[in-house]
Tab-separated table of C-alpha atoms and ligand atoms in Angstrom:
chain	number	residue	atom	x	y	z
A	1	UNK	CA	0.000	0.000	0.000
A	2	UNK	CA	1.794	3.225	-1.122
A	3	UNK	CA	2.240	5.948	1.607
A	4	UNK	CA	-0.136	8.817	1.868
A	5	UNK	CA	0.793	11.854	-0.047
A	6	UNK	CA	1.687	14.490	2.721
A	7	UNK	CA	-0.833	17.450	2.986
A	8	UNK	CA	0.213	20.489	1.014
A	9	UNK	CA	1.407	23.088	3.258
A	10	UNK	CA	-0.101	26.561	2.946
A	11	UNK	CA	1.635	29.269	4.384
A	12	UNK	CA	-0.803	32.126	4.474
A	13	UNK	CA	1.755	35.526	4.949
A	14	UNK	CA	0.957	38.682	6.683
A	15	UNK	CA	-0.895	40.976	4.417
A	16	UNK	CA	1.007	44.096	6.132
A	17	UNK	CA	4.628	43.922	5.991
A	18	UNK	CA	6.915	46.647	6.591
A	19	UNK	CA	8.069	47.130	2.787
A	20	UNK	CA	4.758	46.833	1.451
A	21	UNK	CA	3.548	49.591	4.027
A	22	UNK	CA	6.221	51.806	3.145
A	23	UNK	CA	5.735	51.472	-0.823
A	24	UNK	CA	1.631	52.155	0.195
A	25	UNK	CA	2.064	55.160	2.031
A	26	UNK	CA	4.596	56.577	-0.350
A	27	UNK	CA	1.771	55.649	-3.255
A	28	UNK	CA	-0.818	57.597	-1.245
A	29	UNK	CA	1.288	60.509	-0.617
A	30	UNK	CA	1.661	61.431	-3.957
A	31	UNK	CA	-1.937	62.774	-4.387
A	32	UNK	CA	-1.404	64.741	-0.968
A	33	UNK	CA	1.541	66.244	-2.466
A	34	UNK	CA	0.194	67.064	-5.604
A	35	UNK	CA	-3.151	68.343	-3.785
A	36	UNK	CA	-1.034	70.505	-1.488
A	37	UNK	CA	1.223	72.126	-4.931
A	38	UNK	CA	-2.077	73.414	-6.318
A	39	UNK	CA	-3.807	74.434	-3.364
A	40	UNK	CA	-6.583	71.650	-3.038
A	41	UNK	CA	-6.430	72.220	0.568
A	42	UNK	CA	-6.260	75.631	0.884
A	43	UNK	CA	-3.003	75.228	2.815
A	44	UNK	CA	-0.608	77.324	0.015
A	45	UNK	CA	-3.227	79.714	-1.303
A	46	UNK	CA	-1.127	82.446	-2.813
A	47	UNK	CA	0.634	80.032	-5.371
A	48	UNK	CA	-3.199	78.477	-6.036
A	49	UNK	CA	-4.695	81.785	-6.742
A	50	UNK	CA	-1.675	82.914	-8.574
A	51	UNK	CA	-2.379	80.533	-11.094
A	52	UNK	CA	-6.015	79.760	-11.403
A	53	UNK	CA	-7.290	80.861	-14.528
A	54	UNK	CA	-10.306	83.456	-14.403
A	55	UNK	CA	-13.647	81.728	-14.045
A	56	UNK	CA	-12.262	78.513	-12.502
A	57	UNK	CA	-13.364	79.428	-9.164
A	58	UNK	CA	-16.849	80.040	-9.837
A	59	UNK	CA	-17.924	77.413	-7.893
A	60	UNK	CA	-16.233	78.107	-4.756
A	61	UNK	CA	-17.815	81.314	-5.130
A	62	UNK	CA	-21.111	80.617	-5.981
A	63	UNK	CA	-21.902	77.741	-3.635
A	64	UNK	CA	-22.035	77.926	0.192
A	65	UNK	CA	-19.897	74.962	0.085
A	66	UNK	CA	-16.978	74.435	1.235
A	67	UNK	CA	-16.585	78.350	1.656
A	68	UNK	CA	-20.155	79.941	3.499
A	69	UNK	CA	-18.213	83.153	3.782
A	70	UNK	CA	-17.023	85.407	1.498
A	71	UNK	CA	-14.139	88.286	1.515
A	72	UNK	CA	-14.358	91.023	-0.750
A	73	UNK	CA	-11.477	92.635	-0.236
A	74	UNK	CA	-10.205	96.415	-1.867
A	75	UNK	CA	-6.633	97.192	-2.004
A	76	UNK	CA	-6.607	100.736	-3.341
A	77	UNK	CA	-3.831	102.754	-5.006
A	78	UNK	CA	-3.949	105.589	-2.047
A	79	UNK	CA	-3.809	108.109	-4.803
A	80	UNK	CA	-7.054	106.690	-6.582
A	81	UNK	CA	-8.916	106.896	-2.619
A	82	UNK	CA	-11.451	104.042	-1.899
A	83	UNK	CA	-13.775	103.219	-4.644
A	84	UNK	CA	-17.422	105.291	-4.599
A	85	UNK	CA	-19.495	103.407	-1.721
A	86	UNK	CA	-22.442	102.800	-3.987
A	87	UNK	CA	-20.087	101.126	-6.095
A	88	UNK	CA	-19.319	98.389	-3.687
A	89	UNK	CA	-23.228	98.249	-2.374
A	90	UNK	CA	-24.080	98.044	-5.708
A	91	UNK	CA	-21.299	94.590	-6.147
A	92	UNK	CA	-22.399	93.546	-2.506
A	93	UNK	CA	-25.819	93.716	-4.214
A	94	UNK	CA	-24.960	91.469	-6.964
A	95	UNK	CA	-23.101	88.906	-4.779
A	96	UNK	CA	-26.244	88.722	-2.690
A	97	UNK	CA	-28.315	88.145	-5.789
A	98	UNK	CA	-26.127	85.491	-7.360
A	99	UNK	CA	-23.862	83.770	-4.754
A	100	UNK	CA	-25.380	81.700	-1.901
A	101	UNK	CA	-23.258	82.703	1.089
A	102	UNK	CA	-23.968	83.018	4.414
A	103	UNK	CA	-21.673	86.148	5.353
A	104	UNK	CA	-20.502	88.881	2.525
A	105	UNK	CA	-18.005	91.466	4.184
A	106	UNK	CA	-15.874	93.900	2.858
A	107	UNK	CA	-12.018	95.419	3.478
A	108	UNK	CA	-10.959	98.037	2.055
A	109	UNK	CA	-7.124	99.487	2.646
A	110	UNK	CA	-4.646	101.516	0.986
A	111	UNK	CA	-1.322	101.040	-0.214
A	112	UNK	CA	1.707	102.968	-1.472
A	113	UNK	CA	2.624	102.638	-5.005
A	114	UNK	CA	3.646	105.182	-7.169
A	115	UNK	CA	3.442	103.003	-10.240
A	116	UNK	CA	2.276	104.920	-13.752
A	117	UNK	CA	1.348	101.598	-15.488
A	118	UNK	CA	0.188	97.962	-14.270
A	119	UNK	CA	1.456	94.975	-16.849
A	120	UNK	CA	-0.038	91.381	-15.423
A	121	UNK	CA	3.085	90.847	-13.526
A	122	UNK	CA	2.842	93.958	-11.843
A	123	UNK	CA	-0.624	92.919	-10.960
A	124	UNK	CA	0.458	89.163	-9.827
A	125	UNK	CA	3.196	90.940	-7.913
A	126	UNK	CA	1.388	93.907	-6.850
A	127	UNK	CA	-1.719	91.437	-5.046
A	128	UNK	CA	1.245	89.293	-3.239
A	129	UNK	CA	2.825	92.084	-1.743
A	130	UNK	CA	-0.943	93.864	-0.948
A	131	UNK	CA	-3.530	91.287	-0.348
A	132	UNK	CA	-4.497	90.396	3.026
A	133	UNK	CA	-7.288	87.726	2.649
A	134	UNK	CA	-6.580	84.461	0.431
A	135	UNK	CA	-8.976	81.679	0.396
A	136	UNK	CA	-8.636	79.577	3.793
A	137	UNK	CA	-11.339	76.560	4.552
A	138	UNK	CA	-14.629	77.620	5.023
A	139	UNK	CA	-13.591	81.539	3.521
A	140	UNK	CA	-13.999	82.117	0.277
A	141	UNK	CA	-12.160	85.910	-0.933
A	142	UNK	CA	-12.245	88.238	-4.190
A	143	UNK	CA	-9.401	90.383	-4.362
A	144	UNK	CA	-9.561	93.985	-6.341
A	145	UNK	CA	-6.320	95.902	-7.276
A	146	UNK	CA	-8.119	99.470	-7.671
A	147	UNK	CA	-5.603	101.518	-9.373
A	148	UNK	CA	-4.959	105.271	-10.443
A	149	UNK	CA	-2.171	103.740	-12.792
A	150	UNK	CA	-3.181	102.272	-15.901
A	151	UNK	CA	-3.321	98.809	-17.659
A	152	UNK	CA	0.170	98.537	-19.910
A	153	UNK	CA	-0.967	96.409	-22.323
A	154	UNK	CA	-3.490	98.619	-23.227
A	155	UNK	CA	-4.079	101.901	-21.904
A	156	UNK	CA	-8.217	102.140	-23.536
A	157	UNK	CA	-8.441	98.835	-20.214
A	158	UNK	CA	-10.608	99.932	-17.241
A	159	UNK	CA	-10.670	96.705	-15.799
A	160	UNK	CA	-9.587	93.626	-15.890
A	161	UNK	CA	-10.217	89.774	-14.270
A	162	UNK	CA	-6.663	88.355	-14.268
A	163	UNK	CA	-7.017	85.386	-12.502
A	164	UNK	CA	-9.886	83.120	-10.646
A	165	UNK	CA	-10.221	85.381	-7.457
A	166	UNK	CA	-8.407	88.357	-8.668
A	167	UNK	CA	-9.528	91.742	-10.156
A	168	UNK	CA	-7.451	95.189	-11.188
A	169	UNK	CA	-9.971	98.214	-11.612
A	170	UNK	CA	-7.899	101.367	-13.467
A	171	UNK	CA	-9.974	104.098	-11.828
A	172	UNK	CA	-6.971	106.654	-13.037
A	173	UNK	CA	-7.926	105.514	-16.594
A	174	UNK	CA	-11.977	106.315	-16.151
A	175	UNK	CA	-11.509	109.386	-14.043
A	176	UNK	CA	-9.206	110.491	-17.558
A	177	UNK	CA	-11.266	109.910	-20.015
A	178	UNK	CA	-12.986	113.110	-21.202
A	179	UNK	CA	-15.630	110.654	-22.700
A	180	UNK	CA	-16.328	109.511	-19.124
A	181	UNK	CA	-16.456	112.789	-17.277
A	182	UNK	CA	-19.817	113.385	-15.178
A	183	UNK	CA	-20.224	108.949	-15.261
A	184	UNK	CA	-17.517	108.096	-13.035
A	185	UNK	CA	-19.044	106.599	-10.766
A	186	UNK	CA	-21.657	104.789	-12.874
A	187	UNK	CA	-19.188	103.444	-15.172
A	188	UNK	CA	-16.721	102.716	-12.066
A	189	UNK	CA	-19.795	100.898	-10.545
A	190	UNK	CA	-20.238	98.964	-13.699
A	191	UNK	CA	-16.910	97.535	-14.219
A	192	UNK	CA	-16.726	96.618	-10.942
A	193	UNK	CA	-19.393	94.132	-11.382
A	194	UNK	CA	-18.507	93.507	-15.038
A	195	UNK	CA	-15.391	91.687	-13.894
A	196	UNK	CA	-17.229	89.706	-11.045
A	197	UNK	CA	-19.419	88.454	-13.468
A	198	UNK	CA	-16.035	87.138	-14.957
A	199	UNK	CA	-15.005	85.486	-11.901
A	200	UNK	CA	-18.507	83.393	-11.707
A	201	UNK	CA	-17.835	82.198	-15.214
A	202	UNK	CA	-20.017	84.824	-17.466
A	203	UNK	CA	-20.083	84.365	-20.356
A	204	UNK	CA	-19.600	81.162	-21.523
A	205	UNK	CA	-15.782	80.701	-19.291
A	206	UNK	CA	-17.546	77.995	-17.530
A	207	UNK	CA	-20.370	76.029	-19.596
A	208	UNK	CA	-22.222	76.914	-22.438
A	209	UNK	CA	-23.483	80.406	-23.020
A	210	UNK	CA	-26.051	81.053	-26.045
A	211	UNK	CA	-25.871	84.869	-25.452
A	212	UNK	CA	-22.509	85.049	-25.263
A	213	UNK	CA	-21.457	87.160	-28.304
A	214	UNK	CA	-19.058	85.528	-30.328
A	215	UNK	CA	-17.040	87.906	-32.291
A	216	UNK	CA	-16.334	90.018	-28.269
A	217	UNK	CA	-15.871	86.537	-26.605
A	218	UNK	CA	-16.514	85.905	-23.179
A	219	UNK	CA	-18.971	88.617	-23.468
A	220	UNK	CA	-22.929	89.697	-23.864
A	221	UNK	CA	-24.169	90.754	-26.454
A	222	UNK	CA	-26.970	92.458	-25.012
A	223	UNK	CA	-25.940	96.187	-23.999
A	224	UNK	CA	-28.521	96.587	-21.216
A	225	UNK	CA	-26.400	93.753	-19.672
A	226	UNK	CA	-23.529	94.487	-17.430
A	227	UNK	CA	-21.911	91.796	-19.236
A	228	UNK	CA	-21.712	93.747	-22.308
A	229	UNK	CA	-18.210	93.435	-24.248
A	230	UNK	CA	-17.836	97.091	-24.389
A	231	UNK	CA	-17.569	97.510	-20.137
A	232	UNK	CA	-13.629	96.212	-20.014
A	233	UNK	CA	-12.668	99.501	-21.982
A	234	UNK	CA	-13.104	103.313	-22.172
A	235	UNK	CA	-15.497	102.101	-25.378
A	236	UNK	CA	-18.330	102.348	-22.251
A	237	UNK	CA	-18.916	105.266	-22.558
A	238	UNK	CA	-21.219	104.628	-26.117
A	239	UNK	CA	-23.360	103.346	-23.226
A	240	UNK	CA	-24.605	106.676	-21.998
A	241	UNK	CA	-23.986	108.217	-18.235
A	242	UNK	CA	-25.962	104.967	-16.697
A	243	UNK	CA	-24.180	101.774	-18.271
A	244	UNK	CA	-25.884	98.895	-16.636
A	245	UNK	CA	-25.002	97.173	-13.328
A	246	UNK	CA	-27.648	94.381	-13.551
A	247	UNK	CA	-27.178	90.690	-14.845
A	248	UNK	CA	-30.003	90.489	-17.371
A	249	UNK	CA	-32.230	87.436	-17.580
A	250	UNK	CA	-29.654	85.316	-20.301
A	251	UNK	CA	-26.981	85.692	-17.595
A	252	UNK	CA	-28.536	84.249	-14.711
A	253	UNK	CA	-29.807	81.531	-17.093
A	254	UNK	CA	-25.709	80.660	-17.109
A	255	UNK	CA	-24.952	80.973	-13.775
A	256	UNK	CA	-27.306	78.056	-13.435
A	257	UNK	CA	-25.830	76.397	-16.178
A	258	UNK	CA	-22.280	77.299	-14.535
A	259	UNK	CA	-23.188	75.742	-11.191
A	260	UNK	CA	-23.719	72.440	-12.836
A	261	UNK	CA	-20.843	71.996	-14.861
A	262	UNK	CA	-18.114	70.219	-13.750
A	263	UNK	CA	-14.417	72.834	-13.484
A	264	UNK	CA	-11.593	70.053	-14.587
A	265	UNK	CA	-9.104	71.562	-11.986
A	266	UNK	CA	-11.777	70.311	-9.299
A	267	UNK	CA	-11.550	66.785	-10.820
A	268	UNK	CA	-8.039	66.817	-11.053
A	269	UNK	CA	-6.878	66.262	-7.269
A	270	UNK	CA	-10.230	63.583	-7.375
A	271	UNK	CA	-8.963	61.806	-10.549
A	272	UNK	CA	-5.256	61.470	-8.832
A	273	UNK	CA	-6.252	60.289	-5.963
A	274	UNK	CA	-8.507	57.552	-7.198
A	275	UNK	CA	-5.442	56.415	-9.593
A	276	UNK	CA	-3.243	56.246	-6.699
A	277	UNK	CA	-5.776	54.200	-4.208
A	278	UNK	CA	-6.257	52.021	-7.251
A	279	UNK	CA	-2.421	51.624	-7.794
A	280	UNK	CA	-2.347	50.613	-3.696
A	281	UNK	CA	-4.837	48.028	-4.340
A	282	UNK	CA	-3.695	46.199	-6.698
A	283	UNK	CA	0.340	46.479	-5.062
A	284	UNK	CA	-1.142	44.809	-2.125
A	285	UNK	CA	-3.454	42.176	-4.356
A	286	UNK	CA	0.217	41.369	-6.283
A	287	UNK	CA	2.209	41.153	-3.556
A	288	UNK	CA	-0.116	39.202	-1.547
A	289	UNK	CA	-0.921	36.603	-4.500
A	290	UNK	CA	3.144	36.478	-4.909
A	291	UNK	CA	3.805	35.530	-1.399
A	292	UNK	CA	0.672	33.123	-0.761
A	293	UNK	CA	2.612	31.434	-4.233
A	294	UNK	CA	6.009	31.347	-2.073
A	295	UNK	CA	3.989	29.623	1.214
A	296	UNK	CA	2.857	26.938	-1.054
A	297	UNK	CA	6.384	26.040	-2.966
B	1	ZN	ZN1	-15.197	91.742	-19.884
């Protein structure tokens, strides 16, 4: 009678051991790291909002989530003095109509700059040295430069959105224009909202836009609408001494259109991470099936 076959011996290993642990954690880190270089978690704002494109934070400003509050903060040019305060009520106003926040407040300050001329890296520079509030958890901010020097690139510029939470008003360039004199503050007021409308995504930035005019592109081309593509320039002033400060019906119609599409920098960090868990998984699942292999050799 031949001898029983001994019972194959299966070794079942440790699913956790140090190596594997180590190569895990340094798999997982990498979406931290990445998360953390473009400001995910609000923990290095100035580079994140130094390089967000205009219109890419729409949601965070629009929605009460994650940010409830919101900042609007006014760094003035001390020679161009605060902005008019119906300007800003009229903004607040808008942000009240179109953002659902639970606290709006405002601060304004001066600072020192005898500066002629603003080129965008004056501006990016300009903001790091100046602004005071940048996007933490829970605080959402919108940043204008408000300027008595004027816009390099082109000197006919009376505002501009330069990046997603960041605005440079050149008040020196409307209180100059002969065209503009007796409308300053209208047309002041009316930029002023012309570039937040910018910042939520208007018109067309973020999601489709069918009023967006497409030979003055991302703009309205309705001129009872503050979103009107001649409000970025002196050109305004072919609106009369009232240009418009309201979002007309065709706007608001994108804003709702803007709240539900998807911003790919807000995937990005989402899409990383789920690569990396995935790459985790299946580093344990191989190393696991390698080693149960090894037990039963
Ligand atoms: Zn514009």
């Amino acid at each position: 009678m031949p001898a029983a076959e001994p019972p194959v011996r299966t070794v079942r290993p440790r699913v956790w051991t140090k190596a594997l642990v180590i190569e895990t954690v340094l798999i997982l880190s990498v979406p931290v790291i990445l998360g953390a270089a473009v400001g995910f978690f609000e923990i290095n704002p100035v580079e994140a909002e130094l390089l967000t494109p205009v219109g890419f934070e729409a949601h965070l400003l629009l929605e009460s989530f994650p940010d409830n509050a919101l900042v609007v903060e006014i760094a003035y040019q001390r020679s161009a003095g605060p902005p008019p305060t119906s300007a800003v009520s009229t903004l607040l106003n808008r942000i009240n109509e179109t953002c659902s926040k639970g606290t709006v407040t405002v601060d304004e300050h001066a600072f020192d700059s005898s500066a002629p001329s603003f080129g965008e890296g004056d501006l990016l520079s300009t903001e790091e040295s100046v602004r005071q509030h940048w996007p933490v958890p829970g605080e959402m901010s919108l940043f204008y430069l408000y300027l008595e020097g004027s816009y390099s690139s082109d000197p006919s510029v009376i505002g501009v959105a330069y990046r997603g939470s960041s605005i440079a008003i050149f008040e020196g360039t409307i209180a100059r224009d002969a065209s503009l004199f007796g409308a300053t503050v209208a047309v002041t007021t009316t930029v002023m909202v012309h570039e937040f409308g910018h910042e939520l995504g208007l018109v067309g930035i973020i999601g489709n836009a069918p009023n967006e005019d497409m030979t003055h592109p991302p703009h309205s081309d309705d001129p009872h609408d503050v979103m009107y593509w001649e409000v970025d320039t002196t050109g305004i002033g072919a609106l009369g001494a009232n240009p418009p400060t309201q979002f007309d019906a065709a706007d608001l119609s994108d804003l709702a259109t803007v709240r539900s599409t998807p911003i790919w920098t807000e995937l990005v960090p989402w899409a990383v991470l789920a690569s990396c868990v995935a790459c985790a998984a299946l580093l344990v699942h191989l190393d696991l099936r390698a080693r149960t292999r090894a037990g039963t050799e």
